[in-house]
């Protein structure tokens, strides 16, 4: 498990601290608000250091020199940029930052951020996906939108129910370049990596990876379009 330092004890920072702590990581959070730090200590159970996350004294006290990863969740991109720069200076291997303004994408990269998360773009994508593809339970973009991973529920009358993954892949109507990479037979069961002999059941969920221009074709092939 890792020692993770979070800059910012706002809603995002506290939610991350709680989730990462439950996974089993050791968490420290830095924020100038004494009440936020008190909440982090007493309600979440993580270490909290009162002070600025762009102050070297505070960061050293919070253990940035031993941190395996840092997360910049400060209020402003300018502060997050300074936090990223200092984290790089102290040799942190994983530097993750929340970005609000897309103009900061290149500065974050130049400063040494290893992962840049655009929260605004994520929200926009989720809303657009819900409008454009209501049949899709969830959709994730990878490689700047060059690849899509879809989570789809299979109703009883779905075309592929009762067929194996191999049979589906060999169907000439199955969009070329699309793969079924995950399968969950029932909601309470674990997601598995299917093989060619896996039979898809009614009420199950699949994960399919495809190109953006093939999403509609995948949905049509599965018989999920109204």
mmCIF file of C-alpha atoms in Angstrom:
data_model
loop_
_atom_site.group_PDB
_atom_site.id
_atom_site.type_symbol
_atom_site.label_atom_id
_atom_site.label_comp_id
_atom_site.label_asym_id
_atom_site.label_seq_id
_atom_site.Cartn_x
_atom_site.Cartn_y
_atom_site.Cartn_z
ATOM 1 C CA UNK A 1 0.000 0.000 0.000
ATOM 2 C CA UNK A 2 1.055 3.583 -0.571
ATOM 3 C CA UNK A 3 1.605 6.770 1.396
ATOM 4 C CA UNK A 4 -0.564 9.335 -0.389
ATOM 5 C CA UNK A 5 -0.526 13.065 0.264
ATOM 6 C CA UNK A 6 -3.576 15.086 -0.764
ATOM 7 C CA UNK A 7 -3.433 18.840 -1.257
ATOM 8 C CA UNK A 8 -6.809 20.324 -0.356
ATOM 9 C CA UNK A 9 -9.505 19.234 2.110
ATOM 10 C CA UNK A 10 -12.515 20.348 0.092
ATOM 11 C CA UNK A 11 -15.288 17.943 -0.902
ATOM 12 C CA UNK A 12 -13.093 16.228 -3.492
ATOM 13 C CA UNK A 13 -10.053 15.949 -1.261
ATOM 14 C CA UNK A 14 -12.032 14.560 1.674
ATOM 15 C CA UNK A 15 -13.931 12.074 -0.505
ATOM 16 C CA UNK A 16 -10.658 10.862 -1.997
ATOM 17 C CA UNK A 17 -9.100 10.561 1.451
ATOM 18 C CA UNK A 18 -12.016 8.475 2.714
ATOM 19 C CA UNK A 19 -12.054 6.174 -0.322
ATOM 20 C CA UNK A 20 -8.288 5.661 -0.433
ATOM 21 C CA UNK A 21 -8.143 5.006 3.318
ATOM 22 C CA UNK A 22 -10.827 2.322 2.961
ATOM 23 C CA UNK A 23 -8.767 0.668 0.231
ATOM 24 C CA UNK A 24 -5.913 0.413 2.690
ATOM 25 C CA UNK A 25 -3.558 3.276 1.828
ATOM 26 C CA UNK A 26 -1.988 5.622 4.382
ATOM 27 C CA UNK A 27 -3.364 9.121 3.803
ATOM 28 C CA UNK A 28 -2.199 12.600 4.779
ATOM 29 C CA UNK A 29 -4.122 15.712 3.789
ATOM 30 C CA UNK A 30 -2.978 19.356 3.824
ATOM 31 C CA UNK A 31 -5.312 22.358 4.083
ATOM 32 C CA UNK A 32 -5.200 25.806 5.709
ATOM 33 C CA UNK A 33 -8.730 25.433 7.138
ATOM 34 C CA UNK A 34 -8.512 24.136 10.744
ATOM 35 C CA UNK A 35 -12.113 22.893 10.690
ATOM 36 C CA UNK A 36 -11.516 20.897 7.515
ATOM 37 C CA UNK A 37 -8.410 19.351 9.070
ATOM 38 C CA UNK A 38 -10.312 18.534 12.257
ATOM 39 C CA UNK A 39 -13.035 16.845 10.189
ATOM 40 C CA UNK A 40 -10.422 14.835 8.279
ATOM 41 C CA UNK A 41 -8.870 13.600 11.518
ATOM 42 C CA UNK A 42 -12.001 12.937 13.578
ATOM 43 C CA UNK A 43 -14.577 11.880 10.989
ATOM 44 C CA UNK A 44 -12.436 10.191 8.332
ATOM 45 C CA UNK A 45 -9.465 9.073 10.410
ATOM 46 C CA UNK A 46 -6.581 10.340 8.273
ATOM 47 C CA UNK A 47 -3.619 12.532 9.157
ATOM 48 C CA UNK A 48 -4.286 16.211 8.502
ATOM 49 C CA UNK A 49 -1.747 19.036 8.491
ATOM 50 C CA UNK A 50 -2.966 22.589 8.853
ATOM 51 C CA UNK A 51 -1.211 24.895 6.413
ATOM 52 C CA UNK A 52 -0.731 25.663 2.760
ATOM 53 C CA UNK A 53 -0.098 22.812 0.350
ATOM 54 C CA UNK A 54 2.290 25.090 -1.540
ATOM 55 C CA UNK A 55 4.388 25.826 1.540
ATOM 56 C CA UNK A 56 7.561 23.749 1.669
ATOM 57 C CA UNK A 57 7.660 23.608 5.476
ATOM 58 C CA UNK A 58 4.122 22.249 5.635
ATOM 59 C CA UNK A 59 4.758 19.735 2.858
ATOM 60 C CA UNK A 60 7.902 18.396 4.514
ATOM 61 C CA UNK A 61 6.039 18.088 7.826
ATOM 62 C CA UNK A 62 3.275 16.185 5.997
ATOM 63 C CA UNK A 63 5.861 13.744 4.633
ATOM 64 C CA UNK A 64 6.089 14.658 0.969
ATOM 65 C CA UNK A 65 9.629 13.235 0.815
ATOM 66 C CA UNK A 66 8.287 9.743 1.559
ATOM 67 C CA UNK A 67 5.041 10.057 -0.438
ATOM 68 C CA UNK A 68 4.466 7.440 -3.128
ATOM 69 C CA UNK A 69 1.803 9.632 -4.721
ATOM 70 C CA UNK A 70 0.262 13.072 -4.342
ATOM 71 C CA UNK A 71 -3.118 14.391 -5.435
ATOM 72 C CA UNK A 72 -3.658 18.075 -6.179
ATOM 73 C CA UNK A 73 -7.260 18.915 -5.259
ATOM 74 C CA UNK A 74 -6.813 22.584 -4.427
ATOM 75 C CA UNK A 75 -9.373 25.280 -5.215
ATOM 76 C CA UNK A 76 -7.465 26.937 -8.073
ATOM 77 C CA UNK A 77 -5.392 25.587 -10.946
ATOM 78 C CA UNK A 78 -2.627 28.088 -10.158
ATOM 79 C CA UNK A 79 -2.271 26.599 -6.667
ATOM 80 C CA UNK A 80 -2.418 23.070 -8.028
ATOM 81 C CA UNK A 81 0.326 23.962 -10.508
ATOM 82 C CA UNK A 82 2.585 25.126 -7.687
ATOM 83 C CA UNK A 83 1.757 21.947 -5.754
ATOM 84 C CA UNK A 84 2.678 19.814 -8.779
ATOM 85 C CA UNK A 85 5.959 21.696 -9.222
ATOM 86 C CA UNK A 86 6.948 21.200 -5.580
ATOM 87 C CA UNK A 87 5.934 17.518 -5.672
ATOM 88 C CA UNK A 88 8.152 16.994 -8.693
ATOM 89 C CA UNK A 89 10.975 18.792 -6.884
ATOM 90 C CA UNK A 90 10.692 16.368 -3.961
ATOM 91 C CA UNK A 91 10.792 13.380 -6.284
ATOM 92 C CA UNK A 92 7.241 12.052 -5.946
ATOM 93 C CA UNK A 93 6.689 9.309 -8.535
ATOM 94 C CA UNK A 94 2.941 9.716 -9.094
ATOM 95 C CA UNK A 95 1.587 13.254 -9.302
ATOM 96 C CA UNK A 96 -2.147 13.402 -9.944
ATOM 97 C CA UNK A 97 -3.928 16.717 -10.343
ATOM 98 C CA UNK A 98 -7.500 17.884 -10.782
ATOM 99 C CA UNK A 99 -7.771 20.398 -13.625
ATOM 100 C CA UNK A 100 -10.599 22.921 -13.946
ATOM 101 C CA UNK A 101 -9.251 25.121 -16.769
ATOM 102 C CA UNK A 102 -8.055 23.290 -19.907
ATOM 103 C CA UNK A 103 -5.453 26.039 -20.480
ATOM 104 C CA UNK A 104 -3.474 24.477 -17.630
ATOM 105 C CA UNK A 105 -3.085 21.108 -19.368
ATOM 106 C CA UNK A 106 0.315 21.880 -20.898
ATOM 107 C CA UNK A 107 1.672 23.726 -17.833
ATOM 108 C CA UNK A 108 0.719 20.739 -15.682
ATOM 109 C CA UNK A 109 2.563 18.407 -18.047
ATOM 110 C CA UNK A 110 5.633 20.630 -18.100
ATOM 111 C CA UNK A 111 5.576 20.840 -14.288
ATOM 112 C CA UNK A 112 5.669 17.042 -14.003
ATOM 113 C CA UNK A 113 2.079 15.875 -13.480
ATOM 114 C CA UNK A 114 1.760 12.190 -14.363
ATOM 115 C CA UNK A 115 -2.062 12.199 -14.473
ATOM 116 C CA UNK A 116 -4.274 15.205 -15.263
ATOM 117 C CA UNK A 117 -7.983 14.791 -14.526
ATOM 118 C CA UNK A 118 -10.324 17.333 -16.113
ATOM 119 C CA UNK A 119 -13.353 17.255 -13.833
ATOM 120 C CA UNK A 120 -15.309 19.625 -16.061
ATOM 121 C CA UNK A 121 -14.687 17.499 -19.142
ATOM 122 C CA UNK A 122 -15.635 14.339 -17.264
ATOM 123 C CA UNK A 123 -18.976 15.864 -16.280
ATOM 124 C CA UNK A 124 -19.625 17.106 -19.816
ATOM 125 C CA UNK A 125 -18.820 13.693 -21.286
ATOM 126 C CA UNK A 126 -21.137 11.913 -18.831
ATOM 127 C CA UNK A 127 -24.021 14.250 -19.669
ATOM 128 C CA UNK A 128 -23.504 13.976 -23.434
ATOM 129 C CA UNK A 129 -23.233 10.180 -23.210
ATOM 130 C CA UNK A 130 -26.484 9.998 -21.230
ATOM 131 C CA UNK A 131 -28.244 11.991 -23.944
ATOM 132 C CA UNK A 132 -26.662 10.336 -26.974
ATOM 133 C CA UNK A 133 -26.516 6.753 -25.699
ATOM 134 C CA UNK A 134 -29.198 6.133 -23.040
ATOM 135 C CA UNK A 135 -28.767 2.362 -23.564
ATOM 136 C CA UNK A 136 -25.195 2.516 -22.222
ATOM 137 C CA UNK A 137 -24.903 2.137 -18.442
ATOM 138 C CA UNK A 138 -21.454 3.741 -18.376
ATOM 139 C CA UNK A 139 -18.841 4.917 -20.852
ATOM 140 C CA UNK A 140 -15.181 5.752 -20.311
ATOM 141 C CA UNK A 141 -12.872 7.560 -22.731
ATOM 142 C CA UNK A 142 -9.210 6.615 -23.134
ATOM 143 C CA UNK A 143 -6.302 8.069 -25.096
ATOM 144 C CA UNK A 144 -7.952 11.465 -25.511
ATOM 145 C CA UNK A 145 -11.186 9.913 -26.724
ATOM 146 C CA UNK A 146 -9.637 7.553 -29.273
ATOM 147 C CA UNK A 147 -11.020 4.487 -27.472
ATOM 148 C CA UNK A 148 -14.331 3.928 -25.653
ATOM 149 C CA UNK A 149 -15.146 1.301 -23.029
ATOM 150 C CA UNK A 150 -18.882 0.656 -22.692
ATOM 151 C CA UNK A 151 -20.795 -1.047 -19.901
ATOM 152 C CA UNK A 152 -24.011 -2.564 -21.257
ATOM 153 C CA UNK A 153 -26.845 -4.542 -19.678
ATOM 154 C CA UNK A 154 -28.242 -7.390 -21.749
ATOM 155 C CA UNK A 155 -32.062 -7.670 -21.701
ATOM 156 C CA UNK A 156 -33.787 -10.976 -22.339
ATOM 157 C CA UNK A 157 -34.486 -10.204 -25.992
ATOM 158 C CA UNK A 158 -30.942 -9.023 -26.705
ATOM 159 C CA UNK A 159 -29.510 -10.601 -29.871
ATOM 160 C CA UNK A 160 -26.373 -12.018 -28.236
ATOM 161 C CA UNK A 161 -28.040 -13.698 -25.233
ATOM 162 C CA UNK A 162 -27.302 -17.438 -25.315
ATOM 163 C CA UNK A 163 -24.303 -17.056 -27.626
ATOM 164 C CA UNK A 164 -20.641 -17.472 -26.776
ATOM 165 C CA UNK A 165 -18.122 -14.647 -27.048
ATOM 166 C CA UNK A 166 -16.431 -16.522 -29.904
ATOM 167 C CA UNK A 167 -19.697 -16.798 -31.829
ATOM 168 C CA UNK A 168 -20.338 -13.096 -31.410
ATOM 169 C CA UNK A 169 -16.827 -12.147 -32.536
ATOM 170 C CA UNK A 170 -17.201 -14.280 -35.676
ATOM 171 C CA UNK A 171 -20.504 -12.683 -36.663
ATOM 172 C CA UNK A 172 -19.875 -10.528 -39.726
ATOM 173 C CA UNK A 173 -22.235 -7.882 -38.339
ATOM 174 C CA UNK A 174 -20.164 -7.452 -35.177
ATOM 175 C CA UNK A 175 -18.301 -4.132 -35.601
ATOM 176 C CA UNK A 176 -14.686 -4.832 -36.593
ATOM 177 C CA UNK A 177 -12.141 -3.821 -33.975
ATOM 178 C CA UNK A 178 -14.622 -4.218 -31.093
ATOM 179 C CA UNK A 179 -13.831 -6.596 -28.218
ATOM 180 C CA UNK A 180 -15.833 -7.898 -25.248
ATOM 181 C CA UNK A 181 -13.341 -7.543 -22.411
ATOM 182 C CA UNK A 182 -15.480 -7.992 -19.294
ATOM 183 C CA UNK A 183 -18.473 -10.051 -18.200
ATOM 184 C CA UNK A 184 -20.641 -9.989 -15.086
ATOM 185 C CA UNK A 185 -23.289 -12.720 -15.062
ATOM 186 C CA UNK A 186 -25.282 -11.123 -12.218
ATOM 187 C CA UNK A 187 -25.074 -7.825 -10.350
ATOM 188 C CA UNK A 188 -23.841 -9.513 -7.154
ATOM 189 C CA UNK A 189 -21.081 -11.467 -8.914
ATOM 190 C CA UNK A 190 -17.530 -10.373 -9.706
ATOM 191 C CA UNK A 191 -16.574 -9.069 -13.117
ATOM 192 C CA UNK A 192 -14.528 -11.645 -15.051
ATOM 193 C CA UNK A 193 -12.394 -11.592 -18.177
ATOM 194 C CA UNK A 194 -14.385 -13.758 -20.602
ATOM 195 C CA UNK A 195 -12.921 -16.309 -22.990
ATOM 196 C CA UNK A 196 -14.287 -17.598 -26.272
ATOM 197 C CA UNK A 197 -16.513 -20.194 -24.597
ATOM 198 C CA UNK A 198 -18.179 -17.768 -22.173
ATOM 199 C CA UNK A 199 -21.939 -17.799 -22.773
ATOM 200 C CA UNK A 200 -23.687 -14.461 -22.285
ATOM 201 C CA UNK A 201 -26.869 -14.679 -20.203
ATOM 202 C CA UNK A 202 -29.960 -12.508 -20.009
ATOM 203 C CA UNK A 203 -29.655 -9.837 -17.334
ATOM 204 C CA UNK A 204 -25.857 -9.913 -17.404
ATOM 205 C CA UNK A 205 -23.485 -6.999 -17.986
ATOM 206 C CA UNK A 206 -20.649 -6.765 -20.488
ATOM 207 C CA UNK A 207 -17.733 -4.407 -20.992
ATOM 208 C CA UNK A 208 -16.934 -3.752 -24.638
ATOM 209 C CA UNK A 209 -14.065 -1.703 -26.033
ATOM 210 C CA UNK A 210 -14.499 0.011 -29.392
ATOM 211 C CA UNK A 211 -13.731 3.149 -31.396
ATOM 212 C CA UNK A 212 -15.890 6.263 -30.924
ATOM 213 C CA UNK A 213 -17.389 6.068 -34.405
ATOM 214 C CA UNK A 214 -18.511 2.460 -33.770
ATOM 215 C CA UNK A 215 -20.461 3.022 -30.543
ATOM 216 C CA UNK A 216 -23.784 3.341 -32.357
ATOM 217 C CA UNK A 217 -23.004 0.240 -34.435
ATOM 218 C CA UNK A 218 -22.263 -1.796 -31.294
ATOM 219 C CA UNK A 219 -25.549 -0.734 -29.700
ATOM 220 C CA UNK A 220 -27.442 -1.552 -32.905
ATOM 221 C CA UNK A 221 -25.761 -4.961 -33.228
ATOM 222 C CA UNK A 222 -26.764 -5.871 -29.695
ATOM 223 C CA UNK A 223 -30.352 -4.947 -30.471
ATOM 224 C CA UNK A 224 -30.470 -2.269 -27.768
ATOM 225 C CA UNK A 225 -31.658 0.561 -30.019
ATOM 226 C CA UNK A 226 -35.297 1.474 -29.689
#
